[in-house]
CSV table of C-alpha atoms (C1' of nucleotides) in Angstrom, one decimal:
chain,number,residue,atom,x,y,z
G,16,UNK,CA,0.0,0.3,-0.2
G,17,UNK,CA,1.8,2.7,1.3
G,18,UNK,CA,5.1,3.3,-1.3
G,19,UNK,CA,8.3,1.5,-0.3
G,20,UNK,CA,9.5,5.6,0.3
G,21,UNK,CA,8.2,6.3,3.6
G,22,UNK,CA,9.9,5.6,6.2
G,23,UNK,CA,13.6,7.2,5.9
G,24,UNK,CA,12.2,9.8,8.3
G,25,UNK,CA,11.4,7.6,10.7
G,26,UNK,CA,11.0,9.7,13.9
G,27,UNK,CA,8.8,12.3,13.3
G,28,UNK,CA,9.6,16.1,15.7
G,29,UNK,CA,7.3,15.4,18.4
G,30,UNK,CA,8.1,12.4,18.8
G,31,UNK,CA,12.1,13.5,19.6
G,32,UNK,CA,10.2,15.2,21.7
G,33,UNK,CA,8.2,13.1,23.1
G,34,UNK,CA,11.4,11.1,23.5
G,35,UNK,CA,13.9,13.6,25.4
G,36,UNK,CA,11.2,15.2,27.8
G,37,UNK,CA,11.1,10.7,29.0
G,38,UNK,CA,15.3,10.8,29.2
G,39,UNK,CA,14.6,13.8,31.4
G,40,UNK,CA,11.9,12.6,33.4
G,41,UNK,CA,14.0,10.0,33.8
G,42,UNK,CA,16.9,12.1,34.7
G,43,UNK,CA,15.4,14.0,36.5
G,44,UNK,CA,13.8,10.9,39.4
G,45,UNK,CA,17.8,9.2,39.1
G,46,UNK,CA,19.5,13.2,40.3
G,47,UNK,CA,16.9,12.2,43.6
G,48,UNK,CA,17.3,8.8,44.6
G,49,UNK,CA,21.6,8.6,42.5
G,50,UNK,CA,21.7,12.1,45.6
G,51,UNK,CA,20.0,10.2,48.0
G,52,UNK,CA,21.7,7.0,48.2
G,53,UNK,CA,24.8,7.6,46.2
G,54,UNK,CA,25.7,5.6,43.3
G,55,UNK,CA,25.5,1.7,44.7
G,56,UNK,CA,23.3,2.3,46.9
G,57,UNK,CA,20.7,3.3,43.8
G,58,UNK,CA,19.0,0.8,43.1
G,59,UNK,CA,18.0,1.4,39.2
G,60,UNK,CA,14.1,-0.5,40.3
G,61,UNK,CA,13.9,2.5,42.4
G,62,UNK,CA,14.5,5.1,39.8
G,63,UNK,CA,11.8,3.1,38.2
G,64,UNK,CA,8.9,3.5,40.4
G,65,UNK,CA,9.8,7.5,40.9
G,66,UNK,CA,8.9,7.6,37.1
G,67,UNK,CA,6.6,5.2,37.4
G,68,UNK,CA,8.4,3.0,34.6
G,69,UNK,CA,9.5,-0.6,34.3
G,70,UNK,CA,13.5,-1.7,34.9
G,71,UNK,CA,12.5,-2.5,30.8
G,72,UNK,CA,11.3,1.2,30.1
G,73,UNK,CA,13.9,2.5,31.8
G,74,UNK,CA,16.8,-0.2,30.2
G,75,UNK,CA,15.3,1.2,26.5
G,76,UNK,CA,16.8,5.6,27.0
G,77,UNK,CA,19.2,4.0,28.9
G,78,UNK,CA,22.2,1.1,28.2
G,79,UNK,CA,23.8,1.2,31.6
G,80,UNK,CA,23.6,1.8,35.8
G,81,UNK,CA,26.5,3.0,34.7
G,82,UNK,CA,24.9,5.4,31.7
G,83,UNK,CA,22.6,6.9,33.3
G,84,UNK,CA,25.3,8.2,36.2
G,85,UNK,CA,27.1,9.8,33.7
G,86,UNK,CA,24.2,11.8,32.4
G,87,UNK,CA,22.3,13.3,35.5
G,88,UNK,CA,26.3,14.4,36.7
G,89,UNK,CA,26.9,16.4,33.0
G,90,UNK,CA,23.2,16.9,33.1
G,91,UNK,CA,24.0,19.0,36.5
G,92,UNK,CA,27.7,20.2,36.0
G,93,UNK,CA,26.0,22.3,33.2
G,94,UNK,CA,23.5,23.7,34.3
G,95,UNK,CA,26.9,25.0,37.7
G,96,UNK,CA,28.8,25.5,35.0
G,97,UNK,CA,26.1,27.1,32.4
G,98,UNK,CA,25.5,29.6,35.8
G,99,UNK,CA,28.9,30.5,36.6
G,100,UNK,CA,29.5,31.9,33.0
G,101,UNK,CA,26.6,34.0,33.2
G,102,UNK,CA,26.5,35.0,36.7
G,103,UNK,CA,30.8,36.4,35.4
G,104,UNK,CA,30.0,38.0,31.9
G,105,UNK,CA,27.7,39.9,34.0
G,106,UNK,CA,31.0,41.0,36.1
G,107,UNK,CA,33.1,44.1,34.2
G,108,UNK,CA,36.5,43.5,35.0
G,109,UNK,CA,38.0,40.1,35.2
G,110,UNK,CA,38.8,40.3,38.5
G,111,UNK,CA,35.2,40.6,39.4
G,112,UNK,CA,34.7,37.7,36.6
G,113,UNK,CA,36.7,34.8,38.8
G,114,UNK,CA,34.9,36.7,42.1
G,115,UNK,CA,30.8,36.2,41.0
G,116,UNK,CA,32.3,33.3,38.8
G,117,UNK,CA,32.4,31.3,42.6
G,118,UNK,CA,30.0,32.8,44.7
G,119,UNK,CA,27.3,31.4,41.3
G,120,UNK,CA,28.6,27.2,43.2
G,121,UNK,CA,29.4,28.8,46.5
G,122,UNK,CA,25.2,29.8,46.4
G,123,UNK,CA,23.3,26.8,44.1
G,124,UNK,CA,26.0,24.7,45.9
G,125,UNK,CA,24.4,26.0,49.5
G,126,UNK,CA,20.2,25.4,47.9
G,127,UNK,CA,21.6,22.3,47.1
G,128,UNK,CA,22.5,20.8,49.9
G,129,UNK,CA,21.6,17.1,48.2
G,130,UNK,CA,23.1,17.5,44.8
G,131,UNK,CA,26.0,19.2,46.4
G,132,UNK,CA,26.8,16.3,47.7
G,133,UNK,CA,25.7,14.1,44.2
G,134,UNK,CA,28.7,15.8,41.9
G,135,UNK,CA,30.8,15.7,44.6
G,136,UNK,CA,31.4,13.3,46.8
G,137,UNK,CA,28.4,10.2,45.1
G,138,UNK,CA,30.2,9.3,42.2
G,139,UNK,CA,33.8,8.3,43.6
G,140,UNK,CA,32.4,5.2,44.3
G,141,UNK,CA,32.2,3.6,40.6
G,142,UNK,CA,36.2,3.5,40.4
G,143,UNK,CA,38.0,5.3,38.2
G,144,UNK,CA,35.5,5.6,35.3
G,145,UNK,CA,34.4,8.0,37.7
G,146,UNK,CA,37.4,9.8,38.7
G,147,UNK,CA,37.5,10.7,35.3
G,148,UNK,CA,34.4,12.1,34.6
G,149,UNK,CA,34.9,13.9,38.0
G,150,UNK,CA,38.2,15.5,36.5
G,151,UNK,CA,36.8,16.2,33.2
G,152,UNK,CA,33.9,18.5,35.1
G,153,UNK,CA,36.5,19.9,37.4
G,154,UNK,CA,38.2,21.5,34.2
G,155,UNK,CA,35.4,23.5,33.2
G,156,UNK,CA,35.9,25.2,36.4
G,157,UNK,CA,38.5,25.8,36.7
G,158,UNK,CA,39.1,26.8,32.9
G,159,UNK,CA,36.7,29.8,33.5
G,160,UNK,CA,38.6,30.0,36.7
G,161,UNK,CA,41.8,30.3,35.2
G,162,UNK,CA,41.1,31.7,32.2
G,163,UNK,CA,39.5,35.5,33.9
G,164,UNK,CA,42.8,35.7,36.2
G,165,UNK,CA,44.8,35.5,33.2
G,166,UNK,CA,43.1,38.6,31.9
G,167,UNK,CA,43.6,40.3,35.6
G,168,UNK,CA,47.1,39.3,35.5
G,169,UNK,CA,47.6,40.4,31.7
G,170,UNK,CA,45.6,44.3,33.2
G,171,UNK,CA,47.6,43.9,36.4
G,172,UNK,CA,45.1,43.7,38.5
G,173,UNK,CA,47.1,40.7,40.5
G,174,UNK,CA,50.2,39.9,40.6
G,175,UNK,CA,52.1,37.6,38.9
G,176,UNK,CA,51.4,34.1,39.8
G,177,UNK,CA,50.1,30.4,38.5
G,178,UNK,CA,47.0,30.6,37.5
G,179,UNK,CA,46.3,27.0,36.7
G,180,UNK,CA,48.0,26.3,40.0
G,181,UNK,CA,45.7,29.2,41.9
G,182,UNK,CA,42.4,27.9,40.2
G,183,UNK,CA,42.6,24.7,41.1
G,184,UNK,CA,44.0,26.1,45.1
G,185,UNK,CA,40.3,27.9,44.8
G,186,UNK,CA,38.3,24.3,43.3
G,187,UNK,CA,39.7,22.9,46.7
G,188,UNK,CA,39.3,26.0,48.5
G,189,UNK,CA,35.4,25.1,47.9
G,190,UNK,CA,35.4,21.8,47.7
G,191,UNK,CA,36.8,21.0,50.8
G,192,UNK,CA,34.0,23.9,52.5
G,193,UNK,CA,31.5,22.0,51.1
G,194,UNK,CA,32.3,18.7,52.2
G,195,UNK,CA,32.8,19.9,55.9
G,196,UNK,CA,29.8,21.5,55.2
G,197,UNK,CA,27.9,18.5,53.9
G,198,UNK,CA,29.1,15.4,56.2
G,199,UNK,CA,30.7,17.8,60.0
G,200,UNK,CA,27.2,20.4,60.4
G,201,UNK,CA,30.0,23.4,59.3
G,202,UNK,CA,28.0,27.1,58.3
G,203,UNK,CA,27.3,26.6,54.5
G,204,UNK,CA,29.7,27.9,52.0
G,205,UNK,CA,27.1,30.7,51.8
G,206,UNK,CA,27.5,31.8,55.1
G,207,UNK,CA,31.3,31.1,54.7
G,208,UNK,CA,31.8,33.2,51.3
G,209,UNK,CA,32.8,36.4,52.3
G,210,UNK,CA,35.3,35.0,54.7
G,211,UNK,CA,36.5,32.7,51.5
G,212,UNK,CA,36.7,35.5,48.8
G,213,UNK,CA,39.1,37.2,50.9
G,214,UNK,CA,41.4,34.6,51.6
G,215,UNK,CA,41.0,33.4,47.9
G,216,UNK,CA,41.4,36.4,46.5
G,217,UNK,CA,44.6,37.6,49.2
G,218,UNK,CA,46.0,34.3,47.7
G,219,UNK,CA,46.6,36.3,43.9
G,220,UNK,CA,47.8,38.7,47.0
G,221,UNK,CA,45.5,42.0,46.0
G,222,UNK,CA,45.8,42.7,50.1
G,223,UNK,CA,42.7,44.8,49.8
G,224,UNK,CA,39.1,43.0,49.3
G,225,UNK,CA,37.2,46.1,47.8
G,226,UNK,CA,34.4,46.4,49.0
G,227,UNK,CA,33.2,45.1,46.5
G,228,UNK,CA,30.9,48.3,45.5
G,229,UNK,CA,34.5,49.5,44.1
G,230,UNK,CA,33.8,49.0,40.2
G,231,UNK,CA,30.6,49.0,40.5
G,232,UNK,CA,28.6,50.4,37.5
T,24,UNK,CA,35.3,-1.9,66.6
T,25,UNK,CA,37.3,-4.2,68.9
T,26,UNK,CA,39.9,-6.7,68.9
T,27,UNK,CA,38.1,-10.0,68.9
T,28,UNK,CA,38.2,-11.4,72.7
T,29,UNK,CA,40.0,-8.9,74.9
T,30,UNK,CA,39.5,-10.3,77.7
T,31,UNK,CA,41.5,-10.2,81.6
T,32,UNK,CA,42.7,-13.6,80.3
T,33,UNK,CA,46.7,-14.0,81.1
T,34,UNK,CA,47.5,-13.0,77.4
T,35,UNK,CA,51.5,-13.5,78.0
T,36,UNK,CA,53.4,-10.5,76.5
T,37,UNK,CA,55.0,-12.5,73.4
T,38,UNK,CA,51.2,-13.7,72.6
T,39,UNK,CA,50.3,-10.5,72.5
T,40,UNK,CA,52.6,-9.4,70.9
T,41,UNK,CA,52.5,-11.6,68.1
T,42,UNK,CA,49.0,-10.5,67.6
T,43,UNK,CA,49.4,-7.4,67.2
T,44,UNK,CA,51.7,-8.7,64.2
T,45,UNK,CA,49.9,-11.0,62.6
T,46,UNK,CA,47.6,-7.9,62.4
T,47,UNK,CA,49.5,-5.9,61.5
T,48,UNK,CA,51.0,-8.2,58.9
T,49,UNK,CA,46.8,-7.9,58.0
T,50,UNK,CA,46.2,-4.8,56.9
T,51,UNK,CA,49.7,-4.7,54.9
T,52,UNK,CA,48.4,-6.4,53.1
T,53,UNK,CA,45.1,-4.6,52.5
T,54,UNK,CA,46.3,-1.8,52.7
T,55,UNK,CA,47.8,-2.8,49.3
T,56,UNK,CA,44.4,-4.0,48.1
T,57,UNK,CA,42.3,-1.0,48.8
T,58,UNK,CA,44.6,1.1,48.3
T,59,UNK,CA,44.3,-0.8,44.2
T,60,UNK,CA,41.3,-1.5,44.2
T,61,UNK,CA,38.7,0.7,46.2
T,62,UNK,CA,36.9,-0.9,48.5
T,63,UNK,CA,34.1,-2.1,47.0
T,64,UNK,CA,36.3,-4.2,43.9
T,65,UNK,CA,39.0,-5.1,46.9
T,66,UNK,CA,38.1,-8.8,47.7
T,67,UNK,CA,38.3,-10.4,51.0
T,68,UNK,CA,40.1,-13.3,49.1
T,69,UNK,CA,42.7,-11.5,47.9
T,70,UNK,CA,43.4,-10.0,50.4
T,71,UNK,CA,44.0,-13.3,51.9
T,72,UNK,CA,45.6,-14.8,49.7
T,73,UNK,CA,48.4,-11.7,50.1
T,74,UNK,CA,48.4,-12.3,53.3
T,75,UNK,CA,49.1,-16.1,52.8
T,76,UNK,CA,45.7,-16.4,55.0
T,77,UNK,CA,42.4,-17.9,54.8
T,78,UNK,CA,39.0,-15.5,55.1
T,79,UNK,CA,38.1,-17.9,57.9
T,80,UNK,CA,41.6,-15.7,60.0
T,81,UNK,CA,41.0,-13.3,58.5
T,82,UNK,CA,37.2,-12.5,60.1
T,83,UNK,CA,39.1,-13.9,63.4
T,84,UNK,CA,40.9,-11.0,63.6
T,85,UNK,CA,38.4,-8.3,61.3
T,86,UNK,CA,35.1,-8.0,62.5
T,87,UNK,CA,34.0,-7.4,58.8
T,88,UNK,CA,35.5,-5.3,55.5
T,89,UNK,CA,34.5,-2.3,57.0
T,90,UNK,CA,36.5,-2.4,59.8
T,91,UNK,CA,39.4,-3.6,58.3
T,92,UNK,CA,39.4,-0.6,56.0
T,93,UNK,CA,39.0,2.1,58.6
T,94,UNK,CA,41.4,0.0,61.0
T,95,UNK,CA,43.8,0.4,57.1
T,96,UNK,CA,42.4,4.5,57.2
T,97,UNK,CA,43.2,4.7,60.9
T,98,UNK,CA,46.5,3.2,60.9
T,99,UNK,CA,48.9,5.5,57.2
T,100,UNK,CA,46.9,8.8,59.0
T,101,UNK,CA,48.2,8.3,62.1
T,102,UNK,CA,51.6,7.8,60.0
T,103,UNK,CA,50.7,10.9,58.4
T,104,UNK,CA,49.4,13.4,61.0
T,105,UNK,CA,52.2,12.1,63.1
T,106,UNK,CA,54.7,13.5,60.6
T,107,UNK,CA,53.5,16.7,59.6
T,108,UNK,CA,53.4,17.1,63.5
T,109,UNK,CA,57.0,16.0,63.8
T,110,UNK,CA,57.8,18.5,61.2
T,111,UNK,CA,56.0,21.2,62.0
T,112,UNK,CA,58.1,20.7,65.6
T,113,UNK,CA,61.0,21.1,63.8
T,114,UNK,CA,60.4,24.5,63.0
T,115,UNK,CA,61.1,27.8,64.8
T,116,UNK,CA,57.9,29.5,64.4
T,117,UNK,CA,54.2,28.8,65.1
T,118,UNK,CA,53.7,30.0,61.1
T,119,UNK,CA,57.7,27.1,59.7
T,120,UNK,CA,55.5,25.3,61.1
T,121,UNK,CA,52.6,25.6,59.2
T,122,UNK,CA,54.5,25.7,55.9
T,123,UNK,CA,56.7,23.0,57.3
T,124,UNK,CA,53.9,20.2,57.8
T,125,UNK,CA,52.1,20.9,54.8
T,126,UNK,CA,55.3,20.3,53.1
T,127,UNK,CA,55.8,17.0,54.6
T,128,UNK,CA,52.3,16.2,53.5
T,129,UNK,CA,52.7,17.1,50.2
T,130,UNK,CA,56.0,14.7,50.4
T,131,UNK,CA,54.7,12.2,51.5
T,132,UNK,CA,51.8,12.0,48.9
T,133,UNK,CA,53.3,12.4,45.9
T,134,UNK,CA,55.6,9.4,47.7
T,135,UNK,CA,53.2,7.7,47.3
T,136,UNK,CA,50.9,7.9,44.8
T,137,UNK,CA,48.6,5.1,45.3
T,138,UNK,CA,48.7,5.6,49.3
T,139,UNK,CA,47.9,9.3,48.4
T,140,UNK,CA,44.6,7.8,46.6
T,141,UNK,CA,43.3,5.3,49.5
T,142,UNK,CA,43.6,8.3,51.3
T,143,UNK,CA,41.6,10.5,49.5
T,144,UNK,CA,39.7,9.3,47.1
T,145,UNK,CA,39.1,5.2,47.1
T,146,UNK,CA,36.5,5.1,50.9
T,147,UNK,CA,33.9,7.1,49.3
T,148,UNK,CA,32.3,4.4,47.2
T,149,UNK,CA,31.3,2.9,51.8
T,150,UNK,CA,28.5,6.0,52.1
T,151,UNK,CA,28.6,8.1,55.0
T,152,UNK,CA,30.5,5.8,57.3
T,153,UNK,CA,33.7,6.9,55.3
T,154,UNK,CA,32.4,10.5,54.8
T,155,UNK,CA,31.9,11.0,58.4
T,156,UNK,CA,35.7,9.3,59.0
T,157,UNK,CA,37.3,11.1,56.3
T,158,UNK,CA,35.8,14.0,57.9
T,159,UNK,CA,37.5,12.9,61.2
T,160,UNK,CA,40.7,12.6,60.1
T,161,UNK,CA,40.5,15.8,58.0
T,162,UNK,CA,40.0,17.5,61.3
T,163,UNK,CA,43.2,16.7,63.2
T,164,UNK,CA,44.8,18.5,59.8
T,165,UNK,CA,42.9,20.9,60.0
T,166,UNK,CA,43.7,21.6,63.6
T,167,UNK,CA,47.8,21.2,62.9
T,168,UNK,CA,47.1,24.1,60.5
T,169,UNK,CA,45.3,25.9,62.2
T,170,UNK,CA,46.4,25.9,65.5
T,171,UNK,CA,50.0,27.1,64.2
T,172,UNK,CA,48.1,30.1,62.2
T,173,UNK,CA,46.2,31.3,65.6
T,174,UNK,CA,49.4,31.0,66.7
T,175,UNK,CA,51.4,32.7,63.9
T,176,UNK,CA,48.2,36.0,64.7
T,177,UNK,CA,48.8,36.1,67.5
T,178,UNK,CA,52.6,36.8,66.9
T,179,UNK,CA,51.7,39.5,64.9
T,180,UNK,CA,53.3,37.5,61.6
T,181,UNK,CA,50.1,37.4,60.6
T,182,UNK,CA,46.7,39.1,59.9
T,183,UNK,CA,43.2,39.1,61.5
T,184,UNK,CA,41.7,35.9,59.1
T,185,UNK,CA,39.4,32.8,60.0
T,186,UNK,CA,41.6,30.5,61.2
T,187,UNK,CA,40.0,27.4,61.0
T,188,UNK,CA,38.7,28.2,57.1
T,189,UNK,CA,41.6,28.8,56.1
T,190,UNK,CA,42.7,25.8,57.5
T,191,UNK,CA,40.7,23.8,55.6
T,192,UNK,CA,41.6,26.1,52.5
T,193,UNK,CA,44.8,25.0,52.6
T,194,UNK,CA,44.0,21.4,53.0
T,195,UNK,CA,41.6,21.5,49.8
T,196,UNK,CA,43.9,23.3,48.2
T,197,UNK,CA,46.6,20.4,49.2
T,198,UNK,CA,43.6,17.8,48.1
T,199,UNK,CA,42.6,19.1,44.9
T,200,UNK,CA,46.2,19.3,44.3
T,201,UNK,CA,46.7,16.2,44.6
T,202,UNK,CA,43.9,14.8,43.4
T,203,UNK,CA,44.4,16.5,39.8
T,204,UNK,CA,47.8,14.8,40.1
T,205,UNK,CA,46.5,11.3,40.7
T,206,UNK,CA,43.8,11.6,37.9
T,207,UNK,CA,44.9,13.9,35.5
T,208,UNK,CA,48.1,13.6,35.4
T,209,UNK,CA,48.9,17.4,36.6
T,210,UNK,CA,52.0,17.9,38.1
T,211,UNK,CA,53.6,16.1,41.4
T,212,UNK,CA,52.4,17.6,44.3
T,213,UNK,CA,56.3,18.9,45.7
T,214,UNK,CA,57.1,20.0,42.7
T,215,UNK,CA,53.9,22.5,42.4
T,216,UNK,CA,54.5,22.8,46.4
T,217,UNK,CA,57.0,26.2,46.4
T,218,UNK,CA,54.0,28.0,44.3
T,219,UNK,CA,51.3,26.4,46.0
T,220,UNK,CA,53.8,27.8,49.3
T,221,UNK,CA,53.4,31.1,48.2
T,222,UNK,CA,49.2,31.1,47.3
T,223,UNK,CA,48.9,29.6,50.4
T,224,UNK,CA,50.6,31.9,52.8
T,225,UNK,CA,49.6,34.8,50.8
T,226,UNK,CA,45.9,33.7,51.4
T,227,UNK,CA,46.9,34.5,55.4
T,228,UNK,CA,48.1,37.6,53.8
T,229,UNK,CA,52.5,37.5,53.9
T,230,UNK,CA,53.1,39.1,51.3
T,231,UNK,CA,56.9,38.2,51.0
T,232,UNK,CA,57.2,33.9,51.5
T,233,UNK,CA,60.5,33.7,53.3
T,234,UNK,CA,62.9,30.6,50.8
T,235,UNK,CA,64.4,29.0,53.2
T,236,UNK,CA,62.2,26.0,52.1
T,237,UNK,CA,64.5,23.0,53.7
T,238,UNK,CA,62.7,19.5,53.0
T,239,UNK,CA,61.1,17.3,55.9
T,240,UNK,CA,61.9,14.4,53.9
A,15,DG,C1',1.9,-5.1,10.4
A,16,DA,C1',5.8,-2.8,11.6
A,17,DC,C1',7.9,-0.3,14.7
A,18,DA,C1',9.0,2.4,19.1
A,19,DA,C1',7.9,2.1,23.3
A,20,DC,C1',7.2,-0.4,27.5
A,21,DC,C1',6.5,-4.4,30.8
A,22,DG,C1',8.2,-7.5,35.0
A,23,DA,C1',9.0,-11.6,36.0
A,24,DC,C1',13.2,-14.0,35.6
A,25,DC,C1',18.0,-15.3,35.5
A,26,DG,C1',23.1,-15.1,37.5
A,27,DA,C1',27.2,-14.0,38.8
A,28,DC,C1',29.1,-11.8,42.9
A,29,DC,C1',31.0,-11.6,47.2
A,30,DA,C1',30.5,-10.9,52.3
A,31,DG,C1',30.4,-13.7,56.1
A,32,DT,C1',29.6,-18.6,58.4
A,33,DC,C1',30.0,-22.7,60.7
A,34,DG,C1',32.0,-27.0,61.6
A,35,DG,C1',36.3,-28.8,61.7
A,36,DT,C1',41.0,-29.0,62.2
A,37,DT,C1',45.5,-26.9,64.2
A,38,DT,C1',48.3,-25.0,66.7
A,39,DG,C1',50.4,-23.4,70.9
A,40,DT,C1',49.6,-23.1,76.2
A,41,DG,C1',49.4,-24.8,81.4
A,42,DC,C1',48.4,-28.2,84.4
A,43,DG,C1',48.7,-32.4,87.0
A,44,DT,C1',51.4,-36.1,87.4
J,24,DA,C1',58.7,-35.8,80.2
J,25,DC,C1',54.4,-36.9,79.2
J,26,DG,C1',49.7,-36.9,77.9
J,27,DC,C1',45.2,-34.7,78.3
J,28,DA,C1',42.3,-30.5,78.4
J,29,DC,C1',40.8,-26.4,76.4
J,30,DA,C1',41.1,-22.3,73.3
J,31,DA,C1',43.9,-19.0,70.4
J,32,DA,C1',44.1,-19.1,65.9
J,33,DC,C1',43.0,-20.5,61.8
J,34,DC,C1',41.2,-23.3,57.6
J,35,DG,C1',37.7,-23.7,53.3
J,36,DA,C1',33.5,-25.0,51.5
J,37,DC,C1',29.0,-23.7,52.3
J,38,DT,C1',25.5,-20.2,51.6
J,39,DG,C1',21.9,-16.8,51.2
J,40,DG,C1',20.6,-12.1,49.9
J,41,DT,C1',21.3,-8.7,46.4
J,42,DC,C1',20.7,-6.7,42.3
J,43,DG,C1',22.4,-5.1,37.2
J,44,DG,C1',20.9,-6.6,33.5
J,45,DT,C1',17.8,-9.9,29.5
J,46,DC,C1',14.4,-10.3,27.0
J,47,DG,C1',9.4,-13.3,25.4
J,48,DG,C1',5.5,-10.7,25.7
J,49,DT,C1',1.5,-7.2,25.3
J,50,DT,C1',0.2,-1.6,24.4
J,51,DG,C1',-0.3,2.1,21.0
J,52,DT,C1',0.0,4.8,16.8
J,53,DC,C1',0.5,5.2,12.2
DNA sequence: GACAACCGACCGACCAGTCGGTTTGTGCGT
DNA sequence: ACGCACAAACCGACTGGTCGGTCGGTTGTC
């Protein structure tokens, strides 16, 4: 009946949309489950329950638990990096960009304890695979920071330091602050944000942390 | 937790010694296996093989895999903290003590990649239990640093900063540097040590890092 | 009738921990 | 010196519960 030629367009726009929507639904649920339990303790069946979808259905969309986890991580990291970059763009000097990125990340993590946990901790249980993913993600953050520091350096805003290392130091500091908050009931990252900013700016030799209204426009 | 059956029974000195010696042998082997594989991938049977001891024998000395892992962690952390404290004691000003502790840790970790990995990463797979342990251990390091910074502060050697936070920043920086080395073929912590020291000292507002880097091996 | 999407009972690899048993060391009575 | 008793130390085959992943089948849609 139908001409032999009409199945080279197998997926209509709407079905593609449907598809990514379902994927999104799964990712959302998976994020919650992984955040609550960590990779190993998280059960695929529970993700199914939260999605009102069977295990088979899940496996139709994602080839393995591991892939699903990585997809969740990527999605999260993308959101955060974009947020940081946007904040950086709004600032009007490289150094302030770096500060803004820092603040953006700190407040985002503070607001979502579970996400912080997921992003920073929960993956290590998977062994090497995750560790590579983690450094990939951290590298993206490090780049946002070090690029701005580089500019600040050539602008003479900061002293002549190893900006890659400085970026790493900043990241490490944030990481540790968050972890301490997560597991030892330390203060919220947001609470320590201003002290932290002071320390980190000092590390790149800005001795006088302007009350930041300095070049506000 | 506690060793099996430590009644007040007449355990002769030699048998006690024998006992702790066996424990030590197990800890050594376990350290290697955990370091190579992480907690989850590590098989109790493999520890047995490395010890030339059966699983039953192992379980005679340690009540569970988890306890064994924690014992390994404690042993390692003790060694490192002691090393740091000793290095700090040899220095002759609080600030230099903090520097020395930093150097000691960096060089110890650089020298033993697998141990670094074990201490910093490999445990997360266990969930909450480990995370508590981790913060316990990190707190010990943080204390060594923050106490010295406190003294330095009241000596007027550094500016008036939040020393607890500064200690956390230092730890975080070290942590991140090490992780980056471990998983991204970044430079050795020892290689970056002097740059790192400069940054961290600057963070506590010492603009002029004393050029006196005597290694504490 | 073709195919994407979804179902869910089932499989089977995996491995920490157990347990009945054997060996080794120690003390004691004779 | 010798055997006897008893426990510490050690053995290793086995169990039992847990899940990731599969697959033959059903539904909905074009």
